[in-house]
Amino acid sequence: MSWFSKLLLPGRLRTGPTALLPARPDPKTLLAVAQLADPEARTDGDDILAGGSRIQPPVELTADVLAKLGVPDDDGLWACRIAAEGPLPVDFFDKSLAEGIAYRLGGWSLCRGEPLDPAEDAGDPLVYLPAVPEPEEILPVLSEALRHAEAVDAERWPEGELIEGVVHVPVRGGRVADVYAGADLLVTIEEGHRLPPAAQTRWPYLTEIAIARVSPVTRTEEPEGEDADLADGPAEGEDADAAPGPLDAASGTDTDTDADMDAGSDTDAGSDAEDAPSGNDAEGADEARAALLVRAAVAVTLANALRGIAADSRGFQLAEPTDVLPGGYA
């Protein structure tokens, strides 16, 4: 790599989504990870094409380049930049692709000057479905998969009905079609989503699908980040067919800005990582891991029973519940 290329490299990596990895990934492993998001992902020379995005071959980053990116790592990392093939990838797939690759290979993702450790927020497992399932079709599955609720929370779900230990709340308004609640998990069925690459491969004749999201029943806030990319509807006034991802995630450009440079240099994302985790932190991490596995098991069960596709919050397919854990391909 020439000195001029090295000079431009930090800006190019900072603006576009990039997976920062602790070791150089084997090309076959990188392709296998990409195929979890797009089963039709394929090699194109040294690159990998997946879902309208191009995964460029890994480039080794030395400590001085990482310092310019605002990433504290003295040992060096390997960067795989994701470049959109078109003006903008559908549903900001390039951003979720970079995060998903980093998640499975034990690394970081970087987009618009913000380093992110994807393992800190795995999000909620999803199930892609060709259509909204009827209650009589999904209730028997959920009755077996969820811990039973004892009663209906009339204040929260005044129209809810307890059926075999599962509270069914028919919404039928807006994008949300049905809500099903057990004792500690909530399954929200949303319709009218554009097809992510994994679903497009399975159902090429469809123009939209339904998505079931498995989340904790106690969570009441609006989903953010990766969940919103794949499971949230468009805001009021937006075109229903527009990409539902967050507006600040737009990428696919090589243009660098002063704001990007400041964001990359001022970040302190690595300061907490240098501190040794306390016993409470380790216990909390184990609990979060166990809870994530439980939600993933429900998603896989639903997908198998309803002929759907289980996926994580970034759209990477899950064959087994343990596939949802970080670092599986590291």
Coordinates of C-alpha atoms in Angstrom, one line a residue:
M1 CA 0.0 0.0 0.0
S2 CA 1.4 3.4 -1.0
W3 CA 2.0 6.3 1.4
F4 CA -0.9 8.2 -0.3
S5 CA -3.3 5.3 0.2
K6 CA -2.3 5.1 3.9
L7 CA -3.0 8.8 4.2
L8 CA -6.5 8.4 2.9
L9 CA -7.3 5.1 4.6
P10 CA -8.5 6.4 8.0
G11 CA -11.0 8.8 6.3
R12 CA -12.3 6.0 4.0
L13 CA -12.7 3.6 6.9
R14 CA -14.4 6.1 9.2
T15 CA -17.1 7.2 6.8
G16 CA -18.2 3.9 5.5
P17 CA -19.3 0.9 7.7
T18 CA -16.2 -1.2 8.6
A19 CA -15.7 -4.4 10.6
L20 CA -12.6 -4.1 12.8
L21 CA -11.4 -7.6 13.6
P22 CA -8.7 -8.9 16.0
A23 CA -7.2 -11.3 13.5
R24 CA -7.1 -11.6 9.7
P25 CA -10.3 -13.6 8.8
D26 CA -10.0 -16.7 6.6
P27 CA -11.7 -15.9 3.3
K28 CA -13.9 -19.0 3.6
T29 CA -14.9 -18.1 7.1
L30 CA -15.7 -14.5 6.0
L31 CA -17.9 -15.8 3.2
A32 CA -19.7 -18.2 5.5
V33 CA -20.5 -15.3 7.9
A34 CA -21.7 -13.2 5.0
Q35 CA -24.0 -16.0 3.8
L36 CA -25.8 -16.0 7.1
A37 CA -27.1 -12.5 6.1
D38 CA -27.4 -13.3 2.4
P39 CA -27.4 -16.9 1.4
E40 CA -26.5 -15.9 -2.1
A41 CA -23.4 -14.0 -1.1
R42 CA -20.4 -14.9 -3.3
T43 CA -16.8 -14.0 -4.0
D44 CA -16.0 -11.5 -6.7
G45 CA -12.2 -11.4 -7.0
D46 CA -10.9 -10.6 -3.6
D47 CA -14.2 -9.0 -2.5
I48 CA -17.4 -10.6 -1.3
L49 CA -20.8 -9.4 -2.7
A50 CA -23.7 -9.7 -0.2
G51 CA -27.1 -8.0 -0.3
G52 CA -26.1 -5.2 -2.7
S53 CA -22.9 -4.5 -0.7
R54 CA -19.3 -5.3 -1.3
I55 CA -17.1 -6.6 1.5
Q56 CA -13.6 -5.6 0.7
P57 CA -10.6 -7.8 1.7
P58 CA -9.1 -7.2 5.1
V59 CA -6.4 -4.6 5.6
E60 CA -4.1 -4.6 8.5
L61 CA -4.3 -1.5 10.7
T62 CA -1.3 -0.4 12.8
A63 CA -1.5 1.4 16.1
D64 CA -1.0 4.8 14.4
V65 CA -3.9 4.3 12.0
L66 CA -6.1 3.1 14.8
A67 CA -5.2 6.2 16.8
K68 CA -6.5 8.4 14.0
L69 CA -9.7 6.3 13.9
G70 CA -10.1 6.8 17.7
V71 CA -9.9 3.1 18.4
P72 CA -7.6 2.2 21.4
D73 CA -5.7 -0.9 20.4
D74 CA -1.9 -1.2 20.6
D75 CA -1.8 -4.7 19.0
G76 CA -3.4 -3.7 15.6
L77 CA -6.6 -4.8 14.0
W78 CA -7.8 -6.0 10.6
A79 CA -10.4 -3.9 8.8
C80 CA -13.0 -5.1 6.3
R81 CA -14.7 -2.1 4.8
I82 CA -18.3 -2.5 3.5
A83 CA -19.0 -0.5 0.3
A84 CA -22.5 -0.1 -1.1
E85 CA -22.9 -1.2 -4.7
G86 CA -25.6 1.4 -5.3
P87 CA -26.3 4.9 -3.9
L88 CA -27.7 3.5 -0.7
P89 CA -28.2 -0.1 0.4
V90 CA -31.7 -1.2 1.2
D91 CA -32.5 -0.8 4.9
F92 CA -28.9 0.3 5.5
F93 CA -27.9 -3.3 5.1
D94 CA -24.2 -2.3 4.8
K95 CA -24.2 -1.0 8.4
S96 CA -25.9 -4.2 9.8
L97 CA -23.6 -6.3 7.7
A98 CA -20.5 -4.7 9.2
E99 CA -21.9 -5.1 12.7
G100 CA -22.9 -8.7 12.2
I101 CA -19.5 -9.6 10.8
A102 CA -17.8 -7.9 13.8
Y103 CA -20.2 -9.6 16.2
R104 CA -19.4 -13.1 15.0
L105 CA -15.7 -12.6 14.6
G106 CA -15.2 -10.9 18.0
G107 CA -14.4 -7.5 16.7
W108 CA -15.7 -3.9 16.6
S109 CA -17.7 -2.0 13.9
L110 CA -17.0 1.5 12.8
C111 CA -19.4 3.8 11.0
R112 CA -19.3 7.6 10.6
G113 CA -16.6 8.0 13.2
E114 CA -18.3 5.9 16.0
P115 CA -16.6 2.7 17.1
L116 CA -19.1 0.2 18.4
D117 CA -18.8 -3.1 20.2
P118 CA -21.7 -5.1 18.8
A119 CA -21.5 -7.7 21.6
E120 CA -22.6 -5.1 24.1
D121 CA -26.1 -5.0 22.6
A122 CA -27.2 -8.2 20.8
G123 CA -30.7 -6.9 20.3
D124 CA -33.8 -9.1 20.0
P125 CA -34.1 -12.2 17.9
L126 CA -36.4 -12.0 14.9
V127 CA -38.5 -14.4 12.8
Y128 CA -39.2 -13.7 9.2
L129 CA -42.6 -15.0 8.1
P130 CA -44.3 -14.9 4.7
A131 CA -47.5 -13.6 6.3
V132 CA -49.0 -12.8 9.7
P133 CA -49.9 -16.1 11.3
E134 CA -53.4 -16.7 12.5
P135 CA -53.8 -16.9 16.3
E136 CA -54.9 -20.5 16.1
E137 CA -51.7 -21.3 14.2
I138 CA -49.2 -19.6 16.5
L139 CA -50.8 -19.9 19.9
P140 CA -50.2 -23.7 20.3
V141 CA -46.5 -23.1 19.5
L142 CA -46.1 -20.2 22.0
S143 CA -48.0 -22.1 24.6
E144 CA -45.2 -24.7 24.5
A145 CA -42.3 -22.3 24.0
L146 CA -43.2 -19.5 26.6
R147 CA -43.4 -19.6 30.4
H148 CA -47.1 -19.2 31.1
A149 CA -48.7 -16.0 32.2
E150 CA -51.0 -16.4 35.2
A151 CA -53.4 -13.6 34.3
V152 CA -54.0 -10.7 31.9
D153 CA -52.5 -7.3 32.9
A154 CA -55.8 -5.4 32.3
E155 CA -54.1 -2.0 32.7
R156 CA -51.5 -2.7 30.0
W157 CA -53.6 -4.9 27.7
P158 CA -57.3 -4.1 28.3
E159 CA -58.3 -6.2 25.3
G160 CA -55.9 -9.1 26.1
E161 CA -57.2 -12.6 26.3
L162 CA -55.5 -15.4 28.2
I163 CA -55.3 -18.6 26.1
E164 CA -53.4 -21.6 27.4
G165 CA -51.0 -19.5 29.4
V166 CA -50.4 -16.9 26.6
V167 CA -52.0 -13.4 26.5
H168 CA -53.2 -12.6 23.0
V169 CA -53.6 -8.9 22.2
P170 CA -55.1 -8.3 18.7
V171 CA -53.9 -4.9 17.6
R172 CA -54.7 -4.7 13.9
G173 CA -53.7 -1.1 13.7
G174 CA -50.7 0.3 12.0
R175 CA -47.8 -2.0 11.4
V176 CA -48.3 -4.2 14.5
A177 CA -50.8 -6.9 13.9
D178 CA -50.7 -9.1 17.1
V179 CA -49.0 -9.2 20.4
Y180 CA -48.5 -12.4 22.4
A181 CA -47.2 -12.3 26.0
G182 CA -46.0 -15.0 28.3
A183 CA -44.8 -14.5 31.9
D184 CA -41.5 -12.9 30.8
L185 CA -41.4 -12.7 27.0
L186 CA -43.3 -10.7 24.5
V187 CA -43.7 -11.8 20.8
T188 CA -44.7 -8.8 18.6
I189 CA -45.9 -9.6 15.0
E190 CA -45.4 -6.8 12.6
E191 CA -46.4 -6.8 8.9
G192 CA -45.5 -4.9 5.8
H193 CA -41.7 -5.1 5.9
R194 CA -39.4 -5.1 2.9
L195 CA -37.6 -8.3 2.3
P196 CA -34.1 -8.6 3.7
P197 CA -31.7 -10.7 1.6
A198 CA -32.3 -13.9 3.6
A199 CA -36.0 -13.7 3.1
Q200 CA -35.7 -12.6 -0.5
T201 CA -33.8 -15.8 -1.2
R202 CA -36.5 -18.0 0.5
W203 CA -39.5 -16.1 -0.9
P204 CA -38.5 -14.3 -4.2
Y205 CA -42.2 -14.0 -5.2
L206 CA -43.1 -11.8 -2.2
T207 CA -42.9 -8.0 -2.0
E208 CA -43.2 -7.8 1.8
I209 CA -43.1 -10.0 4.8
A210 CA -44.1 -10.2 8.5
I211 CA -41.6 -10.1 11.3
A212 CA -42.0 -11.6 14.8
R213 CA -39.7 -10.0 17.4
V214 CA -39.0 -11.8 20.7
S215 CA -38.3 -9.3 23.5
P216 CA -38.5 -9.1 27.3
V217 CA -42.1 -8.5 28.5
T218 CA -40.9 -5.8 30.9
R219 CA -39.4 -3.6 28.2
T220 CA -41.6 -0.7 27.3
E221 CA -39.3 1.7 25.5
E222 CA -39.1 2.0 21.8
P223 CA -36.5 -0.2 20.1
E224 CA -33.3 1.5 19.0
G225 CA -30.2 0.8 16.9
E226 CA -30.1 -2.5 15.2
D227 CA -33.7 -3.6 16.2
A228 CA -35.1 -0.4 14.7
D229 CA -33.2 -1.1 11.5
L230 CA -35.0 -4.4 10.9
A231 CA -38.2 -4.3 12.9
D232 CA -39.5 -0.8 13.2
G233 CA -41.9 0.8 10.8
P234 CA -41.4 4.2 9.0
A235 CA -42.0 7.3 11.0
E236 CA -45.2 9.3 10.4
G237 CA -45.1 11.0 7.0
E238 CA -42.5 8.6 5.5
D239 CA -43.1 6.4 2.6
A240 CA -44.0 2.9 3.8
D241 CA -41.6 1.4 1.2
A242 CA -38.7 3.6 2.4
A243 CA -35.9 2.0 4.2
P244 CA -36.8 1.8 7.9
G245 CA -33.2 2.2 9.2
P246 CA -32.1 5.2 11.2
L247 CA -31.3 8.2 9.2
D248 CA -27.9 8.8 10.8
A249 CA -26.8 5.3 9.6
A250 CA -26.7 6.3 6.0
S251 CA -23.4 5.4 4.4
G252 CA -21.8 4.1 1.2
T253 CA -19.9 7.3 0.6
D254 CA -16.2 8.0 0.6
T255 CA -16.6 11.7 1.5
D256 CA -14.9 12.6 4.8
T257 CA -16.0 15.5 7.0
D258 CA -14.6 17.5 9.8
A259 CA -17.3 16.1 12.1
D260 CA -16.3 12.6 11.3
M261 CA -12.7 13.4 12.1
D262 CA -13.7 14.9 15.4
A263 CA -16.0 12.0 16.3
G264 CA -13.2 9.6 15.6
S265 CA -10.5 11.4 17.6
D266 CA -12.6 12.3 20.6
T267 CA -14.2 9.0 21.4
D268 CA -13.4 7.2 24.6
A269 CA -15.1 4.0 23.7
G270 CA -12.1 2.0 24.8
S271 CA -11.6 3.5 28.3
D272 CA -14.1 1.2 29.9
A273 CA -12.6 -1.9 28.2
E274 CA -9.3 -1.3 29.9
D275 CA -10.8 -1.7 33.4
A276 CA -11.1 -5.2 34.7
P277 CA -14.8 -6.3 35.0
S278 CA -16.1 -6.6 38.5
G279 CA -17.9 -9.7 39.8
N280 CA -21.3 -8.0 39.4
D281 CA -20.5 -7.1 35.8
A282 CA -19.6 -10.7 35.0
E283 CA -22.7 -12.0 36.7
G284 CA -24.8 -9.5 34.8
A285 CA -23.2 -10.5 31.5
D286 CA -23.9 -14.2 32.2
E287 CA -27.6 -13.3 33.0
A288 CA -27.9 -11.3 29.8
R289 CA -26.3 -14.2 27.8
A290 CA -28.8 -16.7 29.3
A291 CA -31.7 -14.4 28.6
L292 CA -30.6 -13.9 25.0
L293 CA -30.4 -17.7 24.6
V294 CA -33.9 -18.1 25.9
R295 CA -35.2 -15.5 23.4
A296 CA -33.3 -17.1 20.6
A297 CA -34.7 -20.5 21.4
V298 CA -38.2 -19.1 21.1
A299 CA -37.3 -17.6 17.8
V300 CA -35.9 -20.8 16.4
T301 CA -38.9 -22.8 17.6
L302 CA -41.3 -20.3 15.9
A303 CA -39.3 -20.4 12.7
N304 CA -39.3 -24.2 12.6
A305 CA -43.0 -24.5 13.4
L306 CA -44.2 -21.7 11.0
R307 CA -41.8 -22.3 8.2
G308 CA -40.1 -19.0 8.8
I309 CA -36.5 -17.8 9.2
A310 CA -35.0 -17.1 12.6
A311 CA -32.5 -14.3 12.6
D312 CA -30.7 -12.0 15.0
S313 CA -31.4 -8.3 15.2
R314 CA -29.0 -7.6 12.3
G315 CA -30.6 -10.1 10.0
F316 CA -28.1 -12.9 10.3
Q317 CA -29.8 -16.3 10.2
L318 CA -29.9 -18.6 13.3
A319 CA -30.0 -22.3 12.9
E320 CA -29.6 -23.0 16.6
P321 CA -30.2 -20.7 19.6
T322 CA -26.4 -20.7 20.4
D323 CA -25.8 -19.0 17.0
V324 CA -27.0 -15.8 18.6
L325 CA -24.0 -15.5 20.9
P326 CA -21.1 -13.3 19.9
G327 CA -17.7 -14.6 18.7
G328 CA -19.1 -17.8 17.2
Y329 CA -16.8 -17.7 14.2
A330 CA -13.8 -16.1 15.9

